[in-house]
CSV table of C-alpha atoms in Angstrom, one decimal:
chain,number,residue,atom,x,y,z
A,1,UNK,CA,-2.2,5.0,7.3
A,2,UNK,CA,-4.8,6.7,9.6
A,3,UNK,CA,-7.0,8.1,12.2
A,4,UNK,CA,-8.0,7.2,15.8
A,5,UNK,CA,-10.6,10.0,16.0
A,6,UNK,CA,-12.5,8.0,18.6
A,7,UNK,CA,-9.7,8.1,21.1
A,8,UNK,CA,-11.3,10.9,23.0
A,9,UNK,CA,-14.8,10.9,21.7
A,10,UNK,CA,-17.0,11.1,24.8
A,11,UNK,CA,-20.1,10.8,22.7
A,12,UNK,CA,-18.9,7.5,21.2
A,13,UNK,CA,-18.0,6.3,24.7
A,14,UNK,CA,-21.4,7.0,26.3
A,15,UNK,CA,-23.1,5.3,23.3
A,16,UNK,CA,-21.1,2.1,23.5
A,17,UNK,CA,-20.2,1.7,27.2
A,18,UNK,CA,-22.3,-0.8,29.1
A,19,UNK,CA,-23.9,-0.2,32.5
A,20,UNK,CA,-21.8,-2.4,34.7
A,21,UNK,CA,-19.8,0.5,36.3
A,22,UNK,CA,-18.1,1.3,33.1
A,23,UNK,CA,-15.9,-1.9,33.2
A,24,UNK,CA,-16.9,-3.1,29.8
A,25,UNK,CA,-18.0,-1.6,26.5
A,26,UNK,CA,-19.6,-2.9,23.3
A,27,UNK,CA,-18.4,-2.9,19.8
A,28,UNK,CA,-21.1,-2.1,17.2
A,29,UNK,CA,-21.6,-2.4,13.5
A,30,UNK,CA,-21.7,1.2,12.1
A,31,UNK,CA,-23.9,0.0,9.2
A,32,UNK,CA,-26.9,-0.7,11.4
A,33,UNK,CA,-25.8,-0.1,15.0
A,34,UNK,CA,-26.1,-3.8,16.0
A,35,UNK,CA,-23.9,-5.0,18.9
A,36,UNK,CA,-21.0,-7.2,17.9
A,37,UNK,CA,-19.2,-8.0,21.1
A,38,UNK,CA,-18.3,-6.8,24.6
A,39,UNK,CA,-14.8,-5.9,25.7
A,40,UNK,CA,-13.2,-5.0,29.0
A,41,UNK,CA,-12.0,-1.5,29.7
A,42,UNK,CA,-8.4,-1.8,31.0
A,43,UNK,CA,-7.6,0.6,33.8
A,44,UNK,CA,-4.1,1.9,34.7
A,45,UNK,CA,-3.3,-1.1,36.9
A,46,UNK,CA,-4.2,-3.6,34.2
A,47,UNK,CA,-2.2,-1.7,31.6
A,48,UNK,CA,0.8,-1.6,34.0
A,49,UNK,CA,0.4,-5.3,34.6
A,50,UNK,CA,0.5,-6.0,30.8
A,51,UNK,CA,3.7,-3.9,30.5
A,52,UNK,CA,5.2,-5.7,33.5
A,53,UNK,CA,4.5,-9.1,31.8
A,54,UNK,CA,6.0,-7.8,28.6
A,55,UNK,CA,9.4,-7.0,30.2
A,56,UNK,CA,10.7,-10.6,30.5
A,57,UNK,CA,9.0,-11.5,27.3
A,58,UNK,CA,10.9,-8.7,25.5
A,59,UNK,CA,14.2,-10.1,26.8
A,60,UNK,CA,13.3,-13.6,25.6
A,61,UNK,CA,12.2,-12.3,22.2
A,62,UNK,CA,15.4,-10.2,21.8
A,63,UNK,CA,17.5,-13.2,22.8
A,64,UNK,CA,16.0,-15.2,19.9
A,65,UNK,CA,18.1,-13.1,17.6
A,66,UNK,CA,17.3,-12.0,14.1
A,67,UNK,CA,17.0,-15.5,12.7
A,68,UNK,CA,14.8,-16.8,15.5
A,69,UNK,CA,12.5,-13.8,15.3
A,70,UNK,CA,12.3,-14.1,11.5
A,71,UNK,CA,11.0,-17.6,11.8
A,72,UNK,CA,8.3,-16.7,14.2
A,73,UNK,CA,7.2,-13.6,12.3
A,74,UNK,CA,7.0,-15.5,9.1
A,75,UNK,CA,4.8,-18.1,10.7
A,76,UNK,CA,2.6,-15.3,12.0
A,77,UNK,CA,2.5,-13.9,8.5
A,78,UNK,CA,1.3,-17.2,7.2
A,79,UNK,CA,-1.3,-17.6,9.8
A,80,UNK,CA,-2.8,-14.1,9.0
A,81,UNK,CA,-2.6,-14.7,5.3
A,82,UNK,CA,-4.3,-18.1,5.5
A,83,UNK,CA,-7.2,-16.7,7.5
A,84,UNK,CA,-7.4,-13.3,5.7
A,85,UNK,CA,-11.1,-13.7,5.0
A,86,UNK,CA,-11.8,-14.1,8.7
A,87,UNK,CA,-9.8,-11.1,9.7
A,88,UNK,CA,-11.4,-9.1,6.9
A,89,UNK,CA,-14.8,-10.1,8.2
A,90,UNK,CA,-14.0,-8.6,11.6
A,91,UNK,CA,-12.7,-5.4,9.9
A,92,UNK,CA,-15.8,-5.1,7.8
A,93,UNK,CA,-18.1,-5.6,10.8
A,94,UNK,CA,-16.4,-3.1,13.0
A,95,UNK,CA,-15.8,-0.4,10.4
A,96,UNK,CA,-18.6,-1.0,7.9
A,97,UNK,CA,-16.2,-1.2,4.9
A,98,UNK,CA,-16.9,-3.7,2.1
A,99,UNK,CA,-15.3,-7.1,2.7
A,100,UNK,CA,-12.9,-6.8,-0.3
A,101,UNK,CA,-11.6,-3.5,1.2
A,102,UNK,CA,-10.9,-5.4,4.4
A,103,UNK,CA,-9.1,-8.2,2.4
A,104,UNK,CA,-7.0,-5.6,0.6
A,105,UNK,CA,-6.0,-4.0,3.9
A,106,UNK,CA,-4.9,-7.4,5.3
A,107,UNK,CA,-2.9,-8.0,2.1
A,108,UNK,CA,-1.0,-4.8,2.5
A,109,UNK,CA,-0.3,-5.4,6.2
A,110,UNK,CA,1.1,-8.9,5.4
A,111,UNK,CA,3.4,-7.5,2.8
A,112,UNK,CA,4.9,-5.1,5.4
A,113,UNK,CA,5.1,-7.9,8.0
A,114,UNK,CA,7.0,-10.1,5.5
A,115,UNK,CA,9.4,-7.3,4.6
A,116,UNK,CA,10.1,-6.4,8.2
A,117,UNK,CA,10.8,-10.0,9.1
A,118,UNK,CA,13.1,-10.6,6.2
A,119,UNK,CA,15.1,-7.3,6.3
A,120,UNK,CA,15.6,-6.7,10.1
A,121,UNK,CA,19.0,-8.3,10.2
A,122,UNK,CA,20.3,-6.5,7.1
A,123,UNK,CA,19.2,-3.1,8.5
A,124,UNK,CA,20.0,-3.5,12.2
A,125,UNK,CA,22.9,-5.9,12.4
A,126,UNK,CA,26.2,-4.7,14.0
A,127,UNK,CA,28.5,-3.2,11.5
A,128,UNK,CA,32.0,-1.7,11.5
A,129,UNK,CA,32.2,2.0,10.6
A,130,UNK,CA,35.2,4.2,9.9
A,131,UNK,CA,37.0,5.4,13.0
A,132,UNK,CA,38.9,8.3,11.3
A,133,UNK,CA,42.6,9.1,11.2
A,134,UNK,CA,42.9,10.4,14.8
A,135,UNK,CA,41.2,7.3,16.2
A,136,UNK,CA,42.8,4.8,13.8
A,137,UNK,CA,43.8,2.6,16.7
A,138,UNK,CA,40.1,2.0,17.5
A,139,UNK,CA,37.6,-0.4,15.9
A,140,UNK,CA,34.3,1.5,15.7
A,141,UNK,CA,31.0,-0.6,15.8
A,142,UNK,CA,27.5,0.6,15.3
A,143,UNK,CA,24.6,-1.6,16.2
A,144,UNK,CA,20.9,-1.2,16.7
A,145,UNK,CA,19.4,-2.7,19.8
A,146,UNK,CA,15.8,-3.3,20.8
A,147,UNK,CA,14.1,-0.6,22.9
A,148,UNK,CA,12.3,-3.1,25.1
A,149,UNK,CA,8.5,-2.7,25.2
A,150,UNK,CA,6.7,-0.6,22.7
A,151,UNK,CA,3.1,0.8,23.2
A,152,UNK,CA,1.1,1.0,20.1
A,153,UNK,CA,-2.1,3.1,20.0
A,154,UNK,CA,-4.0,2.3,16.8
A,155,UNK,CA,-6.8,3.8,14.7
A,156,UNK,CA,-10.2,2.6,13.5
A,157,UNK,CA,-10.2,3.5,9.9
A,158,UNK,CA,-7.4,1.0,8.8
A,159,UNK,CA,-7.4,-1.1,12.0
A,160,UNK,CA,-5.1,-3.8,10.5
A,161,UNK,CA,-2.8,-2.0,8.1
A,162,UNK,CA,-1.9,1.1,10.2
A,163,UNK,CA,-1.1,-0.5,13.6
A,164,UNK,CA,0.7,-3.4,12.0
A,165,UNK,CA,2.9,-0.8,10.4
A,166,UNK,CA,4.2,-0.2,13.9
A,167,UNK,CA,3.7,-3.7,15.4
A,168,UNK,CA,5.5,-5.5,12.6
A,169,UNK,CA,8.5,-3.3,12.6
A,170,UNK,CA,8.7,-3.1,16.4
A,171,UNK,CA,8.6,-6.9,16.7
A,172,UNK,CA,11.1,-7.4,13.9
A,173,UNK,CA,13.5,-5.0,15.8
A,174,UNK,CA,13.2,-7.3,18.9
A,175,UNK,CA,10.7,-5.5,21.0
A,176,UNK,CA,7.6,-6.7,22.8
A,177,UNK,CA,4.4,-4.8,22.1
A,178,UNK,CA,1.4,-3.8,24.1
A,179,UNK,CA,-1.3,-2.7,21.6
A,180,UNK,CA,-4.3,-0.6,22.4
A,181,UNK,CA,-6.7,-0.7,19.4
A,182,UNK,CA,-9.4,1.9,18.9
A,183,UNK,CA,-12.5,1.4,20.9
A,184,UNK,CA,-14.4,1.2,17.6
A,185,UNK,CA,-12.3,-1.8,16.4
A,186,UNK,CA,-11.3,-3.8,19.5
A,187,UNK,CA,-12.1,-7.1,17.8
A,188,UNK,CA,-9.4,-6.6,15.2
A,189,UNK,CA,-6.8,-6.1,18.0
A,190,UNK,CA,-8.0,-9.2,19.8
A,191,UNK,CA,-7.9,-11.2,16.6
A,192,UNK,CA,-4.3,-10.2,15.9
A,193,UNK,CA,-3.2,-11.1,19.5
A,194,UNK,CA,-5.0,-14.4,19.5
A,195,UNK,CA,-3.4,-15.4,16.2
A,196,UNK,CA,0.0,-14.4,17.5
A,197,UNK,CA,-0.6,-16.5,20.6
A,198,UNK,CA,-1.4,-19.5,18.4
A,199,UNK,CA,2.1,-19.2,16.9
A,200,UNK,CA,4.1,-18.2,20.0
A,201,UNK,CA,2.1,-18.9,23.1
A,202,UNK,CA,4.8,-19.3,25.7
A,203,UNK,CA,5.7,-15.6,26.1
A,204,UNK,CA,3.4,-12.5,26.0
A,205,UNK,CA,5.4,-10.7,23.3
A,206,UNK,CA,2.2,-9.2,21.8
A,207,UNK,CA,-0.6,-8.2,24.1
A,208,UNK,CA,-3.8,-6.2,23.6
A,209,UNK,CA,-5.5,-3.9,26.1
A,210,UNK,CA,-8.9,-2.5,25.2
A,211,UNK,CA,-10.7,0.6,26.3
A,212,UNK,CA,-11.1,4.3,25.6
A,213,UNK,CA,-8.8,7.3,25.7
A,214,UNK,CA,-8.0,6.7,29.4
A,215,UNK,CA,-6.6,3.3,28.5
A,216,UNK,CA,-4.4,4.8,25.8
A,217,UNK,CA,-3.2,7.5,28.3
A,218,UNK,CA,-2.4,4.8,30.8
A,219,UNK,CA,-0.3,3.0,28.2
A,220,UNK,CA,1.6,6.2,27.4
A,221,UNK,CA,2.2,6.7,31.1
A,222,UNK,CA,3.0,3.0,31.9
A,223,UNK,CA,6.8,3.2,31.4
A,224,UNK,CA,6.9,1.7,27.9
A,225,UNK,CA,10.1,2.5,26.1
A,226,UNK,CA,8.3,4.1,23.1
A,227,UNK,CA,4.8,5.0,22.0
A,228,UNK,CA,3.6,4.7,18.4
A,229,UNK,CA,0.5,6.7,18.0
A,230,UNK,CA,-1.9,7.2,15.0
A,231,UNK,CA,-4.6,9.8,15.3
A,232,UNK,CA,-5.4,13.4,15.1
A,233,UNK,CA,-3.0,16.2,15.9
A,234,UNK,CA,-5.1,17.3,18.8
A,235,UNK,CA,-5.0,13.8,20.4
A,236,UNK,CA,-1.3,13.5,19.6
A,237,UNK,CA,-0.6,16.6,21.7
A,238,UNK,CA,-2.4,15.0,24.6
A,239,UNK,CA,-0.4,11.8,24.2
A,240,UNK,CA,2.8,13.8,23.9
A,241,UNK,CA,2.0,15.6,27.1
A,242,UNK,CA,1.6,12.3,28.9
A,243,UNK,CA,4.8,10.9,27.4
A,244,UNK,CA,6.6,14.1,28.5
A,245,UNK,CA,6.0,13.1,32.1
A,246,UNK,CA,8.5,10.3,31.8
A,247,UNK,CA,10.4,11.5,28.7
A,248,UNK,CA,9.0,8.5,26.8
A,249,UNK,CA,9.8,9.0,23.0
A,250,UNK,CA,6.9,9.1,20.6
A,251,UNK,CA,6.3,8.5,16.9
A,252,UNK,CA,3.1,10.2,15.8
A,253,UNK,CA,1.3,9.7,12.5
A,254,UNK,CA,-1.4,12.3,12.4
A,255,UNK,CA,-3.9,13.7,10.0
A,256,UNK,CA,-3.5,14.9,6.4
A,257,UNK,CA,-5.0,17.3,3.9
A,258,UNK,CA,-3.4,15.8,0.9
A,259,UNK,CA,-3.2,17.7,-2.3
A,260,UNK,CA,-3.2,16.4,-5.9
A,261,UNK,CA,-1.7,18.5,-8.7
A,262,UNK,CA,-3.0,18.0,-12.2
A,263,UNK,CA,-0.7,19.5,-14.8
A,264,UNK,CA,-1.8,20.6,-18.3
A,265,UNK,CA,-0.2,17.5,-19.9
A,266,UNK,CA,-1.7,15.0,-17.5
A,267,UNK,CA,-3.6,11.9,-18.5
A,268,UNK,CA,-7.0,13.2,-17.4
A,269,UNK,CA,-8.7,9.8,-17.4
A,270,UNK,CA,-6.1,8.4,-15.1
A,271,UNK,CA,-6.1,11.5,-12.9
A,272,UNK,CA,-9.9,11.4,-12.6
A,273,UNK,CA,-9.9,7.8,-11.6
A,274,UNK,CA,-7.2,8.3,-9.1
A,275,UNK,CA,-8.9,11.4,-7.6
A,276,UNK,CA,-12.1,9.5,-7.2
A,277,UNK,CA,-10.6,6.5,-5.3
A,278,UNK,CA,-8.3,8.8,-3.4
A,279,UNK,CA,-11.2,11.0,-2.4
A,280,UNK,CA,-14.0,8.6,-1.6
A,281,UNK,CA,-12.2,5.3,-0.9
A,282,UNK,CA,-13.0,4.1,2.6
A,283,UNK,CA,-15.6,6.8,2.7
A,284,UNK,CA,-12.8,9.4,2.6
A,285,UNK,CA,-11.7,8.2,6.0
A,286,UNK,CA,-8.0,8.1,5.2
A,287,UNK,CA,-5.2,10.4,6.4
A,288,UNK,CA,-3.6,10.0,3.0
A,289,UNK,CA,-6.9,10.5,1.2
A,290,UNK,CA,-7.0,13.1,-1.6
A,291,UNK,CA,-8.9,16.1,-0.2
A,292,UNK,CA,-7.6,19.0,-2.4
A,293,UNK,CA,-7.0,19.0,-6.1
A,294,UNK,CA,-5.3,21.8,-8.0
A,295,UNK,CA,-5.8,21.7,-11.8
A,296,UNK,CA,-4.1,23.8,-14.3
A,297,UNK,CA,-6.7,26.1,-15.9
A,298,UNK,CA,-6.3,24.8,-19.5
A,299,UNK,CA,-7.5,21.3,-18.5
A,300,UNK,CA,-9.7,22.3,-15.5
A,301,UNK,CA,-13.1,21.9,-17.1
A,302,UNK,CA,-12.5,18.5,-18.9
A,303,UNK,CA,-10.9,17.2,-15.6
A,304,UNK,CA,-14.0,18.2,-13.6
A,305,UNK,CA,-16.3,16.6,-16.2
A,306,UNK,CA,-14.3,13.3,-16.1
A,307,UNK,CA,-14.2,13.3,-12.3
A,308,UNK,CA,-18.0,13.9,-12.2
A,309,UNK,CA,-18.5,11.0,-14.6
A,310,UNK,CA,-16.4,8.6,-12.6
A,311,UNK,CA,-18.2,9.5,-9.3
A,312,UNK,CA,-21.5,8.8,-11.0
A,313,UNK,CA,-20.5,5.1,-10.8
A,314,UNK,CA,-19.9,5.4,-7.0
A,315,UNK,CA,-22.4,3.9,-4.6
A,316,UNK,CA,-22.0,3.9,-0.8
A,317,UNK,CA,-23.9,1.2,1.0
A,318,UNK,CA,-24.0,-1.6,3.6
A,319,UNK,CA,-23.5,-4.4,1.1
A,320,UNK,CA,-20.1,-5.8,-0.1
A,321,UNK,CA,-20.8,-4.7,-3.6
A,322,UNK,CA,-20.9,-1.0,-2.5
A,323,UNK,CA,-18.0,1.3,-3.3
A,324,UNK,CA,-17.6,2.2,0.3
A,325,UNK,CA,-19.4,1.9,3.6
A,326,UNK,CA,-20.7,4.2,6.3
A,327,UNK,CA,-19.0,6.9,8.2
A,328,UNK,CA,-17.6,4.8,11.0
A,329,UNK,CA,-17.5,7.5,13.7
A,330,UNK,CA,-20.9,9.2,13.9
A,331,UNK,CA,-19.7,12.6,15.0
A,332,UNK,CA,-17.5,12.8,11.9
A,333,UNK,CA,-20.7,13.4,9.9
A,334,UNK,CA,-21.2,16.8,11.6
A,335,UNK,CA,-17.6,17.8,10.7
A,336,UNK,CA,-18.1,16.9,7.0
A,337,UNK,CA,-21.4,18.8,7.0
A,338,UNK,CA,-19.8,21.8,8.6
A,339,UNK,CA,-17.0,21.9,6.0
A,340,UNK,CA,-19.4,21.6,3.1
A,341,UNK,CA,-21.6,24.4,4.5
A,342,UNK,CA,-18.6,26.7,5.1
A,343,UNK,CA,-17.3,26.2,1.6
A,344,UNK,CA,-20.7,27.0,0.1
A,345,UNK,CA,-21.2,30.0,2.4
A,346,UNK,CA,-17.9,31.4,1.0
A,347,UNK,CA,-18.9,31.1,-2.6
A,348,UNK,CA,-18.0,27.6,-3.6
A,349,UNK,CA,-20.1,25.5,-5.9
A,350,UNK,CA,-21.1,21.9,-5.4
A,351,UNK,CA,-20.8,20.2,-8.8
A,352,UNK,CA,-21.4,16.8,-7.2
A,353,UNK,CA,-23.5,16.4,-4.1
A,354,UNK,CA,-23.8,19.1,-1.5
A,355,UNK,CA,-25.4,19.3,1.9
A,356,UNK,CA,-28.1,16.9,0.8
A,357,UNK,CA,-25.4,14.3,0.2
A,358,UNK,CA,-24.9,14.0,4.0
A,359,UNK,CA,-27.2,11.3,5.5
A,360,UNK,CA,-27.5,9.7,8.9
A,361,UNK,CA,-24.9,7.0,8.4
A,362,UNK,CA,-23.6,7.5,4.8
A,363,UNK,CA,-22.3,10.4,2.8
A,364,UNK,CA,-22.6,10.5,-1.0
A,365,UNK,CA,-19.6,11.8,-3.0
A,366,UNK,CA,-19.2,15.6,-2.9
A,367,UNK,CA,-17.1,17.8,-5.2
A,368,UNK,CA,-16.7,21.4,-4.4
A,369,UNK,CA,-15.2,24.0,-6.8
A,370,UNK,CA,-14.0,27.5,-6.4
A,371,UNK,CA,-13.4,27.0,-2.7
A,372,UNK,CA,-11.4,29.9,-1.1
A,373,UNK,CA,-8.2,28.9,0.7
A,374,UNK,CA,-9.5,30.3,3.9
A,375,UNK,CA,-12.4,27.8,4.1
A,376,UNK,CA,-12.3,25.0,6.6
A,377,UNK,CA,-12.9,22.7,3.7
A,378,UNK,CA,-9.3,23.6,2.6
A,379,UNK,CA,-7.5,24.2,5.9
A,380,UNK,CA,-8.9,21.4,8.1
A,381,UNK,CA,-9.0,17.6,7.6
A,382,UNK,CA,-12.5,16.7,6.5
A,383,UNK,CA,-12.1,12.9,6.7
A,384,UNK,CA,-15.1,12.3,4.5
A,385,UNK,CA,-15.9,11.5,0.8
A,386,UNK,CA,-15.5,15.1,-0.3
A,387,UNK,CA,-13.1,16.7,-2.8
A,388,UNK,CA,-12.1,20.4,-3.3
A,389,UNK,CA,-11.2,21.0,-6.9
A,390,UNK,CA,-9.8,24.4,-7.7
A,391,UNK,CA,-8.2,25.9,-10.9
A,392,UNK,CA,-4.7,27.3,-10.9
A,393,UNK,CA,-2.7,29.3,-13.4
A,394,UNK,CA,0.2,26.8,-13.5
A,395,UNK,CA,1.9,24.1,-11.5
A,396,UNK,CA,3.9,26.7,-9.6
A,397,UNK,CA,0.7,28.1,-8.1
A,398,UNK,CA,-0.5,24.6,-7.5
A,399,UNK,CA,2.6,23.8,-5.4
A,400,UNK,CA,2.3,27.0,-3.5
A,401,UNK,CA,-1.3,26.3,-2.6
A,402,UNK,CA,-0.6,22.6,-1.9
A,403,UNK,CA,1.9,23.8,0.7
A,404,UNK,CA,-0.4,26.4,2.2
A,405,UNK,CA,-1.8,24.3,5.1
A,406,UNK,CA,-0.4,23.1,8.4
A,407,UNK,CA,-0.4,19.5,7.2
A,408,UNK,CA,2.4,17.7,5.4
A,409,UNK,CA,1.6,14.0,5.1
A,410,UNK,CA,1.5,13.1,1.4
A,411,UNK,CA,0.6,14.4,-2.1
A,412,UNK,CA,0.3,13.3,-5.7
A,413,UNK,CA,1.3,14.8,-9.1
A,414,UNK,CA,-0.2,13.9,-12.5
A,415,UNK,CA,1.8,14.7,-15.6
A,416,UNK,CA,3.0,12.8,-18.6
A,417,UNK,CA,6.5,14.1,-18.0
A,418,UNK,CA,7.7,11.9,-15.2
A,419,UNK,CA,10.9,13.9,-14.7
A,420,UNK,CA,8.9,17.0,-14.2
A,421,UNK,CA,6.5,15.1,-11.9
A,422,UNK,CA,9.4,14.1,-9.8
A,423,UNK,CA,10.7,17.7,-9.6
A,424,UNK,CA,7.2,18.9,-8.5
A,425,UNK,CA,6.9,16.1,-6.0
A,426,UNK,CA,10.1,17.2,-4.3
A,427,UNK,CA,8.8,20.8,-4.0
A,428,UNK,CA,5.7,19.7,-2.1
A,429,UNK,CA,6.1,19.9,1.7
A,430,UNK,CA,5.2,16.4,2.7
A,431,UNK,CA,6.5,13.1,4.0
A,432,UNK,CA,5.6,11.2,0.9
A,433,UNK,CA,4.5,11.9,-2.7
A,434,UNK,CA,3.5,9.9,-5.8
A,435,UNK,CA,3.6,10.7,-9.5
A,436,UNK,CA,0.7,9.5,-11.6
A,437,UNK,CA,-0.8,7.4,-8.8
A,438,UNK,CA,-2.2,7.8,-5.2
A,439,UNK,CA,-1.2,5.9,-2.0
A,440,UNK,CA,1.5,3.9,-3.8
A,441,UNK,CA,4.2,4.8,-1.3
A,442,UNK,CA,2.2,3.2,1.5
A,443,UNK,CA,2.2,-0.1,-0.3
A,444,UNK,CA,6.0,-0.2,-0.8
A,445,UNK,CA,7.4,-1.8,2.4
A,446,UNK,CA,10.9,-0.5,1.8
A,447,UNK,CA,9.7,3.1,1.9
A,448,UNK,CA,9.3,5.0,5.1
A,449,UNK,CA,5.9,6.6,5.9
A,450,UNK,CA,5.2,9.6,8.1
A,451,UNK,CA,4.6,13.3,7.9
A,452,UNK,CA,5.7,16.7,9.0
A,453,UNK,CA,4.0,19.7,10.7
A,454,UNK,CA,0.4,18.9,11.8
A,455,UNK,CA,0.8,15.5,10.2
A,456,UNK,CA,3.2,14.3,12.9
A,457,UNK,CA,6.8,13.1,13.1
A,458,UNK,CA,8.9,10.0,13.1
A,459,UNK,CA,8.6,7.2,10.5
A,460,UNK,CA,7.1,3.7,10.2
A,461,UNK,CA,7.8,1.2,7.4
A,462,UNK,CA,11.1,0.5,5.7
A,463,UNK,CA,14.6,0.6,7.2
A,464,UNK,CA,13.7,3.9,8.9
A,465,UNK,CA,10.7,2.1,10.5
A,466,UNK,CA,13.0,-0.6,11.9
A,467,UNK,CA,15.4,2.0,13.3
A,468,UNK,CA,12.5,3.9,14.7
A,469,UNK,CA,11.9,1.0,17.1
A,470,UNK,CA,15.6,0.5,17.9
A,471,UNK,CA,18.3,2.4,19.8
A,472,UNK,CA,21.7,3.1,18.1
A,473,UNK,CA,24.5,1.8,20.2
A,474,UNK,CA,28.1,2.9,19.6
A,475,UNK,CA,31.1,0.8,20.7
A,476,UNK,CA,34.8,1.3,20.3
A,477,UNK,CA,37.4,-1.5,20.8
A,478,UNK,CA,41.1,-0.6,21.0
A,479,UNK,CA,43.1,-2.4,18.3
A,480,UNK,CA,46.6,-1.2,19.4
A,481,UNK,CA,48.2,1.4,21.6
A,482,UNK,CA,48.0,4.9,20.2
A,483,UNK,CA,51.2,6.2,18.8
A,484,UNK,CA,50.7,9.5,20.5
A,485,UNK,CA,49.7,10.0,24.2
A,486,UNK,CA,47.2,12.8,24.1
A,487,UNK,CA,44.4,11.3,26.3
A,488,UNK,CA,46.4,11.4,29.5
A,489,UNK,CA,46.8,13.3,32.8
A,490,UNK,CA,50.5,14.0,31.9
A,491,UNK,CA,50.3,14.8,28.2
A,492,UNK,CA,53.9,14.8,26.7
A,493,UNK,CA,54.7,18.1,25.0
A,494,UNK,CA,56.2,16.4,22.1
A,495,UNK,CA,53.1,14.3,21.4
A,496,UNK,CA,50.9,17.3,21.7
A,497,UNK,CA,53.1,19.2,19.3
A,498,UNK,CA,52.9,16.4,16.7
A,499,UNK,CA,49.2,16.1,17.2
A,500,UNK,CA,48.7,19.9,16.7
A,501,UNK,CA,51.0,19.9,13.6
A,502,UNK,CA,49.0,17.0,12.1
A,503,UNK,CA,45.7,18.7,12.9
A,504,UNK,CA,46.7,21.9,11.1
A,505,UNK,CA,48.1,19.9,8.1
A,506,UNK,CA,44.7,18.2,7.7
A,507,UNK,CA,42.3,21.0,8.4
A,508,UNK,CA,43.9,24.5,8.3
A,509,UNK,CA,45.3,24.5,4.8
């Protein structure tokens, strides 16, 4: 689930790139700016070489079959789970998030890896499908085959969970993967690749290339069989343009401006707690973070009071006991400040925080009320610990306003009537929704994840995620000679007459 905002950030590049002709760059801890490690910047030739190495590895991996791949993937899962604290430490150092948040991210990623490994055969195995009456002499077979080599361009905000949502399913489907992590979290990518190589060292089935946006563009242009991208809509358009040069298919998980609807019968304590974690968790740096809340008028004031009380317990900071860490990408701070200022300039009220909540590295929680729908705080992804809370007449107005942006990633509905909640969830224009919780769909491996509109297209996770990294292959096998000769140069008039009579009997009555 998330955002590779740094993929094209020139400012971030100049701040982290070393002086040796731009061939390496440094990873820094956003909590204090300290240097963590130095990594190579892969150029187009190095990316191409990785893809070339991946070709025979992909054939070897595909030839292992579902059972062989499952065994390796489950060993990979065990290795990650056994060393989850070490991986979480890398996540924490490169993103600034508390250690437990990193552990939780690893846990979710492992659940998806486990599901993909165990269910790939069931979802993708060859199966016989009905051939229909006219082709009754044919056996029809549908199978899903590996694409070959998949390029994955990952984000920095959830640097394990999000890219593994593509990597796990691509590997389970029988593909080799070349992974380009965000330049803000290259250590996470290296850790995942090194752990893979400790399990399956003989073939480069999973490789990592590090660098900036140019490295990602080179991967998209390298001739991979599909690109899985996570990032902003603007960057997705640039990746799409590169992929279009070679008609390389793309699955894009982009930004969100997720809405929460609080009905008049909602459990307000539960809704307030969910709004708080959905809005400020990971410092608000989540594409499925709650950014807009529409509350029915009759419960608006008590909800705002409860939300304010919950947020009073929130503490950002650099230590592991903090609720959340710093803003990982420095330039995002200016975007958050701009959105807050725009809302206030257009008549909004800051009931929690305000412009003074924005600091050099950290942003305190902010709650804005009475924000007009034209404000950038409503229409653009903020990606910070801010919440817009507006009152509505009823849930119908809430649905209309929830659907009034270009985004369509996810949403949530809070009501004690779950049947009504389900009905409302279906009316929201999004790729996913939850009733009486937030984020839950992302933690269910059997459910697909992805958006519509500015939030992207294609799906990862679940059976749809496995098929996303496969190609459907249709086969027919003749079982016996057809009783009528209609596919022939010399078509007998009698056979055509019978075929026409049968056609009309079936379809024209």
